[in-house]
PDB file of C-alpha atoms in Angstrom:
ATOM      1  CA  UNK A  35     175.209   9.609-100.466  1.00 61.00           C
ATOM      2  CA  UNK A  36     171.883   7.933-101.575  1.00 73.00           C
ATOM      3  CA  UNK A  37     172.791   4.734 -99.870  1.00 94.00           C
ATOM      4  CA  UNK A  38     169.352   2.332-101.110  1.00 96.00           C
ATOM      5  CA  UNK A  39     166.877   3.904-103.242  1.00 96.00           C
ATOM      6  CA  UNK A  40     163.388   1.923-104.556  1.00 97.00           C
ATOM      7  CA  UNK A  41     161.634   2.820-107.886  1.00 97.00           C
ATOM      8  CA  UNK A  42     158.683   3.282-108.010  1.00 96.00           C
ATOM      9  CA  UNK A  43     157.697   5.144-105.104  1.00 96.00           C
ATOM     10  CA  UNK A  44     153.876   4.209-105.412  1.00 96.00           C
ATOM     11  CA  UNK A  45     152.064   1.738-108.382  1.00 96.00           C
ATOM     12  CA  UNK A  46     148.695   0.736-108.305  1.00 97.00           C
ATOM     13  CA  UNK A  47     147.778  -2.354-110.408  1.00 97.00           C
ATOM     14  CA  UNK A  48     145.269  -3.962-111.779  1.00 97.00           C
ATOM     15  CA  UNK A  49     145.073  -8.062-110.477  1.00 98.00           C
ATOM     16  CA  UNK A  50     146.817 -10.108-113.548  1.00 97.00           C
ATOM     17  CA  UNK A  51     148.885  -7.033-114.406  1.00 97.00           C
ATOM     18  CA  UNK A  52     153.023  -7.577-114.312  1.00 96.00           C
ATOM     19  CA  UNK A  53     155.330  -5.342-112.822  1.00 96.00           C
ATOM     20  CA  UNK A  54     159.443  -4.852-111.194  1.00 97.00           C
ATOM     21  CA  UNK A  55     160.491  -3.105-108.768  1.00 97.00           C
ATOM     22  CA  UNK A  56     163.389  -1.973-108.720  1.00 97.00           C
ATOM     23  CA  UNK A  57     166.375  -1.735-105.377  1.00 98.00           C
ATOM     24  CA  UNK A  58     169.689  -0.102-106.471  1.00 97.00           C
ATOM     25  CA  UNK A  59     172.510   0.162-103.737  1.00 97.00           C
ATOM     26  CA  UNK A  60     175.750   2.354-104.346  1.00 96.00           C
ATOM     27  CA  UNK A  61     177.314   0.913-100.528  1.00 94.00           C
ATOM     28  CA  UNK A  62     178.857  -2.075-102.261  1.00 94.00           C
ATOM     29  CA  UNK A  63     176.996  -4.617-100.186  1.00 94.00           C
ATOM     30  CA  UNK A  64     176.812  -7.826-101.369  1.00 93.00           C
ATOM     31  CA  UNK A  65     173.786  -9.210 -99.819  1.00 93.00           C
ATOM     32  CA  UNK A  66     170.513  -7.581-100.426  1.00 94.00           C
ATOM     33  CA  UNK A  67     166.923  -8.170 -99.089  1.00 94.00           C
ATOM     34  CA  UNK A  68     163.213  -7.755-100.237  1.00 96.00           C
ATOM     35  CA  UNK A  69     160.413  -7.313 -97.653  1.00 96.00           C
ATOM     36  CA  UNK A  70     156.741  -6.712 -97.535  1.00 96.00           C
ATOM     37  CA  UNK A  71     155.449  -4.672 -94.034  1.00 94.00           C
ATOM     38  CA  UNK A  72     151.699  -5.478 -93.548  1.00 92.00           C
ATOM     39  CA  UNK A  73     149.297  -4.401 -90.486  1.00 84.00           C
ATOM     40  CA  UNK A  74     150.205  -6.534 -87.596  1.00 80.00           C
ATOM     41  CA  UNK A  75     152.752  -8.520 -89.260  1.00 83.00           C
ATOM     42  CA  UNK A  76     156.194  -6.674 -88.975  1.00 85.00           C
ATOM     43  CA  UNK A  77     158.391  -6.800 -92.135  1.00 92.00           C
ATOM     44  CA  UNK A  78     158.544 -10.418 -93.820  1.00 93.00           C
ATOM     45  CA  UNK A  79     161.346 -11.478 -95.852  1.00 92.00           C
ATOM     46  CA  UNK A  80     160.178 -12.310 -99.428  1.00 96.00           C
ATOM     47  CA  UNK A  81     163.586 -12.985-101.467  1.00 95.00           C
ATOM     48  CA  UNK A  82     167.041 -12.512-100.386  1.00 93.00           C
ATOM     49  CA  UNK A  83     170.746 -12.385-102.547  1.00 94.00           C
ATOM     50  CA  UNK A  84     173.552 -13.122-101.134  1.00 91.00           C
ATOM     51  CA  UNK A  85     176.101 -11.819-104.187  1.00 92.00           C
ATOM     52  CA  UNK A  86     175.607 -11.329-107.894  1.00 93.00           C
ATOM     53  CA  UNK A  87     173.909 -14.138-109.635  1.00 93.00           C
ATOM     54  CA  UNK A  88     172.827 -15.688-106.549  1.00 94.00           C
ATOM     55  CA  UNK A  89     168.853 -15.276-105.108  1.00 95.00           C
ATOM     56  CA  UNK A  90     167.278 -17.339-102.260  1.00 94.00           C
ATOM     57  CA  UNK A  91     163.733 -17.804-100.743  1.00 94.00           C
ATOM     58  CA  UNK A  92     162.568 -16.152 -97.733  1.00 91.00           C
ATOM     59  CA  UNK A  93     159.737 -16.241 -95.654  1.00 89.00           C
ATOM     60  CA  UNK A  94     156.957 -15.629 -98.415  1.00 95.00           C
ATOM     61  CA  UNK A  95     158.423 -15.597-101.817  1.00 97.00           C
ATOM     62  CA  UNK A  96     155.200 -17.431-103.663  1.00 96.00           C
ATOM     63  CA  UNK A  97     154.557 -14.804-106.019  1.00 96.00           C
ATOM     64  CA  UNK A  98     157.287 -13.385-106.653  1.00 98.00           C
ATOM     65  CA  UNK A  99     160.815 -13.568-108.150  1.00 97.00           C
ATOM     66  CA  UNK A 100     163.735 -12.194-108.453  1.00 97.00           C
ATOM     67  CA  UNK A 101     167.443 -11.308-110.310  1.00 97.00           C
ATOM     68  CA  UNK A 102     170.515 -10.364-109.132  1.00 97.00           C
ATOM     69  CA  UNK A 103     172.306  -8.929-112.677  1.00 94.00           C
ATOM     70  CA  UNK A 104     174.683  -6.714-111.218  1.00 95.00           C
ATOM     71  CA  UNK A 105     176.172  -6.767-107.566  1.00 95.00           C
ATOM     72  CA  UNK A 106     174.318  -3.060-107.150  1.00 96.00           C
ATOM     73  CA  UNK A 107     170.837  -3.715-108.104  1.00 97.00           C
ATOM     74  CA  UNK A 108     168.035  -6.139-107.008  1.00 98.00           C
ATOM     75  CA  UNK A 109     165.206  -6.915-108.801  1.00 98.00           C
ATOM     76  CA  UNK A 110     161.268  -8.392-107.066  1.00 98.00           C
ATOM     77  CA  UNK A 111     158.933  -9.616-110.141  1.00 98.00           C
ATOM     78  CA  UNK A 112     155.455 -10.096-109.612  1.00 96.00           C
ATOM     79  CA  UNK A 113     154.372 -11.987-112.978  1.00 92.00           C
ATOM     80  CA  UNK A 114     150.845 -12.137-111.928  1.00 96.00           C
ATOM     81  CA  UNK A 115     149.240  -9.325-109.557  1.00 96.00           C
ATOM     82  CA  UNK A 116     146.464 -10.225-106.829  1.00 97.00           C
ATOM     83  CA  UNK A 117     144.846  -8.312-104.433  1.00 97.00           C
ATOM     84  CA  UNK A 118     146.798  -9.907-101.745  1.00 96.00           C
ATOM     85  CA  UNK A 119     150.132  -8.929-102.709  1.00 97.00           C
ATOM     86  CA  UNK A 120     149.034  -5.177-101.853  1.00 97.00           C
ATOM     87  CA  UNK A 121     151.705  -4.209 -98.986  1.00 97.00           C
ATOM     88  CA  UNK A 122     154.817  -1.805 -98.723  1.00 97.00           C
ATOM     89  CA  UNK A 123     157.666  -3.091-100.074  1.00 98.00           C
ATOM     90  CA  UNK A 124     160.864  -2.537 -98.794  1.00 97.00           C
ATOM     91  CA  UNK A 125     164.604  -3.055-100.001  1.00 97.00           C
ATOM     92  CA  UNK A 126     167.700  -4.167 -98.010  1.00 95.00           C
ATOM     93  CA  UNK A 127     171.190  -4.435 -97.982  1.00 94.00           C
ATOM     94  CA  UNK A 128     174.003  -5.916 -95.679  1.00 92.00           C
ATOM     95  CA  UNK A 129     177.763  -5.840 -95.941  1.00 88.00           C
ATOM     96  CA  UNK A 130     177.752  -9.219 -94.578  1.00 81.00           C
ATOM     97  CA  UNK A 131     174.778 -11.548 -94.112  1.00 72.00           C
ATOM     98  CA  UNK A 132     175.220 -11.764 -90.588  1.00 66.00           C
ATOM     99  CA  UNK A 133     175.508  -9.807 -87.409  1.00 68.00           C
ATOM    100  CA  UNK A 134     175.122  -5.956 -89.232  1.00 81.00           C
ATOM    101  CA  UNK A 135     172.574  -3.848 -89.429  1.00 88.00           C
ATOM    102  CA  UNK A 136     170.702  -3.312 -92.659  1.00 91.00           C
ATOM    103  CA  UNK A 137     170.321  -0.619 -94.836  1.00 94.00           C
ATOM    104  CA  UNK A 138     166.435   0.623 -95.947  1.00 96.00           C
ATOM    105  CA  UNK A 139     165.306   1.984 -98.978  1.00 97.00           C
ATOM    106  CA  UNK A 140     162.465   4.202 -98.737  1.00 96.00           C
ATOM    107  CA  UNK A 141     159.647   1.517 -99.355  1.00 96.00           C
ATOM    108  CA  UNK A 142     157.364   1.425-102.774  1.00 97.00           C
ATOM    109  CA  UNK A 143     153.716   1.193-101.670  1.00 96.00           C
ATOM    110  CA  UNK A 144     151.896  -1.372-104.437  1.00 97.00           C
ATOM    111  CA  UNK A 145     148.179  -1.296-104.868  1.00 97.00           C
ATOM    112  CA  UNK A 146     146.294  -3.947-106.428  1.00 97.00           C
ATOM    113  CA  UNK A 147     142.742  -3.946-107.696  1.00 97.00           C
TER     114      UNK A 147
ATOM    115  CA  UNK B  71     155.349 -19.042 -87.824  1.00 68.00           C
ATOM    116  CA  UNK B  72     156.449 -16.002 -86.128  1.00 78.00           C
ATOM    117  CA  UNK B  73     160.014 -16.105 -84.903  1.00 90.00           C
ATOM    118  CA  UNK B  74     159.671 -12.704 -83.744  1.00 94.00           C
ATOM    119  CA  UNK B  75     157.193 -11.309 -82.046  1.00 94.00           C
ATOM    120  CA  UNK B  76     156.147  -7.700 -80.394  1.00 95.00           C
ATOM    121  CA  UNK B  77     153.121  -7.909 -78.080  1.00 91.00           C
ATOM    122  CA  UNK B  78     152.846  -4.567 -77.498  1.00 94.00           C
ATOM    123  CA  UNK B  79     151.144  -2.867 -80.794  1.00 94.00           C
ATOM    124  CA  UNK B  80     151.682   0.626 -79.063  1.00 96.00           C
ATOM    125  CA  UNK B  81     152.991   2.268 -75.801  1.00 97.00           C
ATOM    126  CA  UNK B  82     152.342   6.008 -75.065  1.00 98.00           C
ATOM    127  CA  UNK B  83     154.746   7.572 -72.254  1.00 98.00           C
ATOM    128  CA  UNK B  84     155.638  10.762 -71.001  1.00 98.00           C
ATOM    129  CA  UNK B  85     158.710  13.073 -71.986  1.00 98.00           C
ATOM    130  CA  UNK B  86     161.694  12.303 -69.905  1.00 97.00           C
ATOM    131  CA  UNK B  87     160.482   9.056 -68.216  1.00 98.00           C
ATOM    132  CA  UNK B  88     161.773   5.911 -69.365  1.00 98.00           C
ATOM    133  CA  UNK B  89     160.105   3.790 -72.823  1.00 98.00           C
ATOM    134  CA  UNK B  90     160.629   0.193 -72.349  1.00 98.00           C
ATOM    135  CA  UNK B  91     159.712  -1.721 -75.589  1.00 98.00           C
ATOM    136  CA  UNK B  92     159.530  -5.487 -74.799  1.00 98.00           C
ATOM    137  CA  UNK B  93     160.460  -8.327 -77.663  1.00 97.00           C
ATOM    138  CA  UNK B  94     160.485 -12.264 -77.719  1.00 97.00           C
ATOM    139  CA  UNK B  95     161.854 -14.643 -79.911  1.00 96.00           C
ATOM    140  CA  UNK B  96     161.680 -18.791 -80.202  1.00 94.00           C
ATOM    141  CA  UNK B  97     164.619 -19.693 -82.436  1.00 91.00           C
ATOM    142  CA  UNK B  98     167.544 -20.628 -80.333  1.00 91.00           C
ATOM    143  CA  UNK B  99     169.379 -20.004 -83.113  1.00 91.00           C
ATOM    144  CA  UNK B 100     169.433 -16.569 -83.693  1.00 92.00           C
ATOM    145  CA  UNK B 101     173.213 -15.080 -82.463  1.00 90.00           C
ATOM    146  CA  UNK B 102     172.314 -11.084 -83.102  1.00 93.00           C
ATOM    147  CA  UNK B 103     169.636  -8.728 -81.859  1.00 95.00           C
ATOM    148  CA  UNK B 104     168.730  -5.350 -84.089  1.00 95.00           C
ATOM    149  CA  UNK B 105     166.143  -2.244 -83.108  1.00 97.00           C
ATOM    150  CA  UNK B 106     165.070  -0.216 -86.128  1.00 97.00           C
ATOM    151  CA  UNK B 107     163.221   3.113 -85.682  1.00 97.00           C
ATOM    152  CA  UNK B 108     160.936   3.744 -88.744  1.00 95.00           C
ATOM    153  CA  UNK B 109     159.038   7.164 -89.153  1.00 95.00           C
ATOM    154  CA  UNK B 110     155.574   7.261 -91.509  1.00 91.00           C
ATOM    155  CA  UNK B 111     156.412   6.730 -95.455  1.00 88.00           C
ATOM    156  CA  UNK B 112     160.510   6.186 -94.630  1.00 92.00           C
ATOM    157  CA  UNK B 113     162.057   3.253 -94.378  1.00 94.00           C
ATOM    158  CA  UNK B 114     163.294   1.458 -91.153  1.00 95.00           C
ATOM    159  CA  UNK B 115     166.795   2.900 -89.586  1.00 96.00           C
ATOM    160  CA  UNK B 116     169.577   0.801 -87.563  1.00 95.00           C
ATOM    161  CA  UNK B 117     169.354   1.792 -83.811  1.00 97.00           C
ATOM    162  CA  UNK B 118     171.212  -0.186 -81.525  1.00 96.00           C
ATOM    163  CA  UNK B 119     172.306  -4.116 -81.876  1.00 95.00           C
ATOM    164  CA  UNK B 120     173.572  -6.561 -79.283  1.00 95.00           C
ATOM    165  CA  UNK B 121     174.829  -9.745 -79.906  1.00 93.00           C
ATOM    166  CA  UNK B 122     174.022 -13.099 -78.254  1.00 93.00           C
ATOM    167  CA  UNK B 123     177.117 -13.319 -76.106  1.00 94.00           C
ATOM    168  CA  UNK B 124     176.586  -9.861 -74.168  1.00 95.00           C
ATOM    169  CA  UNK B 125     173.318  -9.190 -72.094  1.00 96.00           C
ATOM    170  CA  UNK B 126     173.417  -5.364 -72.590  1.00 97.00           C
ATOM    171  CA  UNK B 127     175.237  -2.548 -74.837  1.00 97.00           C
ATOM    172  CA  UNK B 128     174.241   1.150 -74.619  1.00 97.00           C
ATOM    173  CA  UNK B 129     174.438   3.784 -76.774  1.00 96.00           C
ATOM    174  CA  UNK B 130     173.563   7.426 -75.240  1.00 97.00           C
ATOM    175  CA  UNK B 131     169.967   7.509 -74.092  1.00 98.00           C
ATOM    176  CA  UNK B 132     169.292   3.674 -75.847  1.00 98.00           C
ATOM    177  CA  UNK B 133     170.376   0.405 -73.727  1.00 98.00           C
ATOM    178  CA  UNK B 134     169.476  -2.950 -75.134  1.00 98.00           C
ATOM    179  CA  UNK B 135     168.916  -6.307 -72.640  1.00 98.00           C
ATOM    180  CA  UNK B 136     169.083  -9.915 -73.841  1.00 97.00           C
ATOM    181  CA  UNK B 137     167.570 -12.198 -71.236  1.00 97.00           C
ATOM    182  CA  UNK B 138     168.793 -15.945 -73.979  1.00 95.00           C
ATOM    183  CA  UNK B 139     167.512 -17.764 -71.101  1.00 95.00           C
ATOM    184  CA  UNK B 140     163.929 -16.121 -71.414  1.00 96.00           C
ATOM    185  CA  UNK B 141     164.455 -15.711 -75.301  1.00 96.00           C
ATOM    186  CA  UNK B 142     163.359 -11.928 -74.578  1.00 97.00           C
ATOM    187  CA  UNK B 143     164.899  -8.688 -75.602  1.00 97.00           C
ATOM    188  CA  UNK B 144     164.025  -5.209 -73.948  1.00 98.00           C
ATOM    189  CA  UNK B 145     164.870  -1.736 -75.459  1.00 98.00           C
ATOM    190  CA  UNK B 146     164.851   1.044 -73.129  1.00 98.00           C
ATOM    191  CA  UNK B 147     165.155   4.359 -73.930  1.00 98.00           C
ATOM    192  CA  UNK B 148     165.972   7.009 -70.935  1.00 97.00           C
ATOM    193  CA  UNK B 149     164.713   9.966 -70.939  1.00 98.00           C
ATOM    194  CA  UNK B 150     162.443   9.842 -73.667  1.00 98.00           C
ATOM    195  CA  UNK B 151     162.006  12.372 -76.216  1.00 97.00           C
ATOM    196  CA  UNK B 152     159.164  13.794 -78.224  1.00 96.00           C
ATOM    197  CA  UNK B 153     161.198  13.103 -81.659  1.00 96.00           C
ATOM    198  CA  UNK B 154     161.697   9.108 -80.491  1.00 97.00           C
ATOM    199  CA  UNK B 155     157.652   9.082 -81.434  1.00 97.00           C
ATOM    200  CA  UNK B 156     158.146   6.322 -84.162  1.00 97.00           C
ATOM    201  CA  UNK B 157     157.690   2.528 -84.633  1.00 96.00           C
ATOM    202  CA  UNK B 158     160.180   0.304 -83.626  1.00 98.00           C
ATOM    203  CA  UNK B 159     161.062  -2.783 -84.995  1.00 96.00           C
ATOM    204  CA  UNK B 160     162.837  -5.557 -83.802  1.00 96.00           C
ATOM    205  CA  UNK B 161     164.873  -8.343 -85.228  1.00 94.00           C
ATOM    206  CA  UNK B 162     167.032 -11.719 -84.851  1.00 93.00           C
ATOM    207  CA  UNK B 163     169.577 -12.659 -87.487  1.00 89.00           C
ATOM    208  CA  UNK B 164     171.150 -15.695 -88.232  1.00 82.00           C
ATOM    209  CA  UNK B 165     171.202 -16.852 -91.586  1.00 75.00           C
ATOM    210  CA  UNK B 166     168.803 -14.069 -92.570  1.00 77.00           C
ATOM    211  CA  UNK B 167     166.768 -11.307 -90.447  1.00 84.00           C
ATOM    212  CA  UNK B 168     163.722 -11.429 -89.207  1.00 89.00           C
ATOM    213  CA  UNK B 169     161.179  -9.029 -87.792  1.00 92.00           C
ATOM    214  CA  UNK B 170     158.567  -8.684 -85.044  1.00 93.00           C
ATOM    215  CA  UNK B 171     155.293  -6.798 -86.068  1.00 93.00           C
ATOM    216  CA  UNK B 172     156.499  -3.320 -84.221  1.00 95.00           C
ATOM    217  CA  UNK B 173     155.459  -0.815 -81.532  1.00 97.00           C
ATOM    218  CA  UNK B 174     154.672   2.197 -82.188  1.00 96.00           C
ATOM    219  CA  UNK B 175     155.753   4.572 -79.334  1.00 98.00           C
ATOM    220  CA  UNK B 176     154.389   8.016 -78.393  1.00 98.00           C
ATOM    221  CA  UNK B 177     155.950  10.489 -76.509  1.00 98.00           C
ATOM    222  CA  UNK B 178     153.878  13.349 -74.990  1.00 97.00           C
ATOM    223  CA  UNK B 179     155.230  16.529 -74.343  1.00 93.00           C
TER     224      UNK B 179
END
């Protein structure tokens, strides 16, 4: 039962470099959440989905974007890299988009020079 | 603009007394309460939820309190445990979830 699993586990990057990480659920939720955790500032929502197709901006989404191709995978771009986008990144999903607990992937830790 | 927030950044008790781990919020709006536990290099776990129209649920050795009035949420954990060592998150839904900055909470033997 792997339940949400993030690829790649760990990336460093140089700044101006491109790269996707990729959230893949196998629960059939159909919302589904990306994060960032930094020091001191809990776990910030960057992008959010609330069904296939469908993405929507969260707390910090400059930066970034995202796709929603198929109901089981989510997808956080960063086009551009910059130092201050170094941070764990987490994946989410929900059955429902409110009142339920979420579902973690393991977190991809991005490094960028 | 926090909407969550955790002003304890860490809280060290003693096995089998009680952990109380302390959050507030300012949106009114928010109508559900999480706590996640996360361990190093995992990612966060459900622990215990409440929703705005109790002011307490329990689960075994976790109890949850929402004071709406205060806009505060406690998590207390009785008797602690060296294996609840961990951070704990916690979080207010509405539309979307959001997170206080955590505490992490250490258990001596």
């Amino acid at each position: 039962n792997a339940g949400v699993t993030q690829t790649p586990k760990f990336r460093v990057l140089k700044t101006g470099q491109s790269m996707t990480l990729l959230c893949a659920q196998d629960m059939n939720h159909e919302y589904m959440y990306w994060y960032r955790q930094d020091p001191g500032m809990g776990l910030r929502l960057i992008h959010y989905s609330v069904g296939e197709g469908t993405t929507a901006k969260g707390e910090v989404p400059d930066g970034y974007n995202v796709s929603r191709l198929k109901k089981q995978n989510f997808l956080l771009g960063l086009e551009s890299a910059a130092p201050s986008q170094t941070s764990v990144y987490f994946c989410a999903s929900t059955y429902r988009i409110m009142n339920t607990e979420a579902f973690f992937g393991q977190g991809t830790r991005l490094t960028v020079v | 603009d926090q909407q969550v927030k955790q002003n304890s950044p860490s809280l060290s008790v003693q096995e089998g007394r009680i952990s109380i781990l302390n959050c507030d919020y300012t949106n009114s709006m928010f109508d559900y309460f999480l706590w996640y536990k996360k361990y190093p290099a995992e990612g966060p776990t459900f622990l215990i939820s409440i929703s705005s129209i109790k002011d307490k649920n329990e689960d075994g050795r976790f109890t949850v309190f929402l004071n709406k009035s205060a806009k505060h949420l406690s998590l207390h954990i009785v008797p602690s445990q060296p294996g609840d060592s961990a951070v704990y998150f916690c979080a207010a839904s509405r539309a979307d979830m959001r997170f206080g900055a955590g505490t992490r909470l250490t258990v001596k033997p």
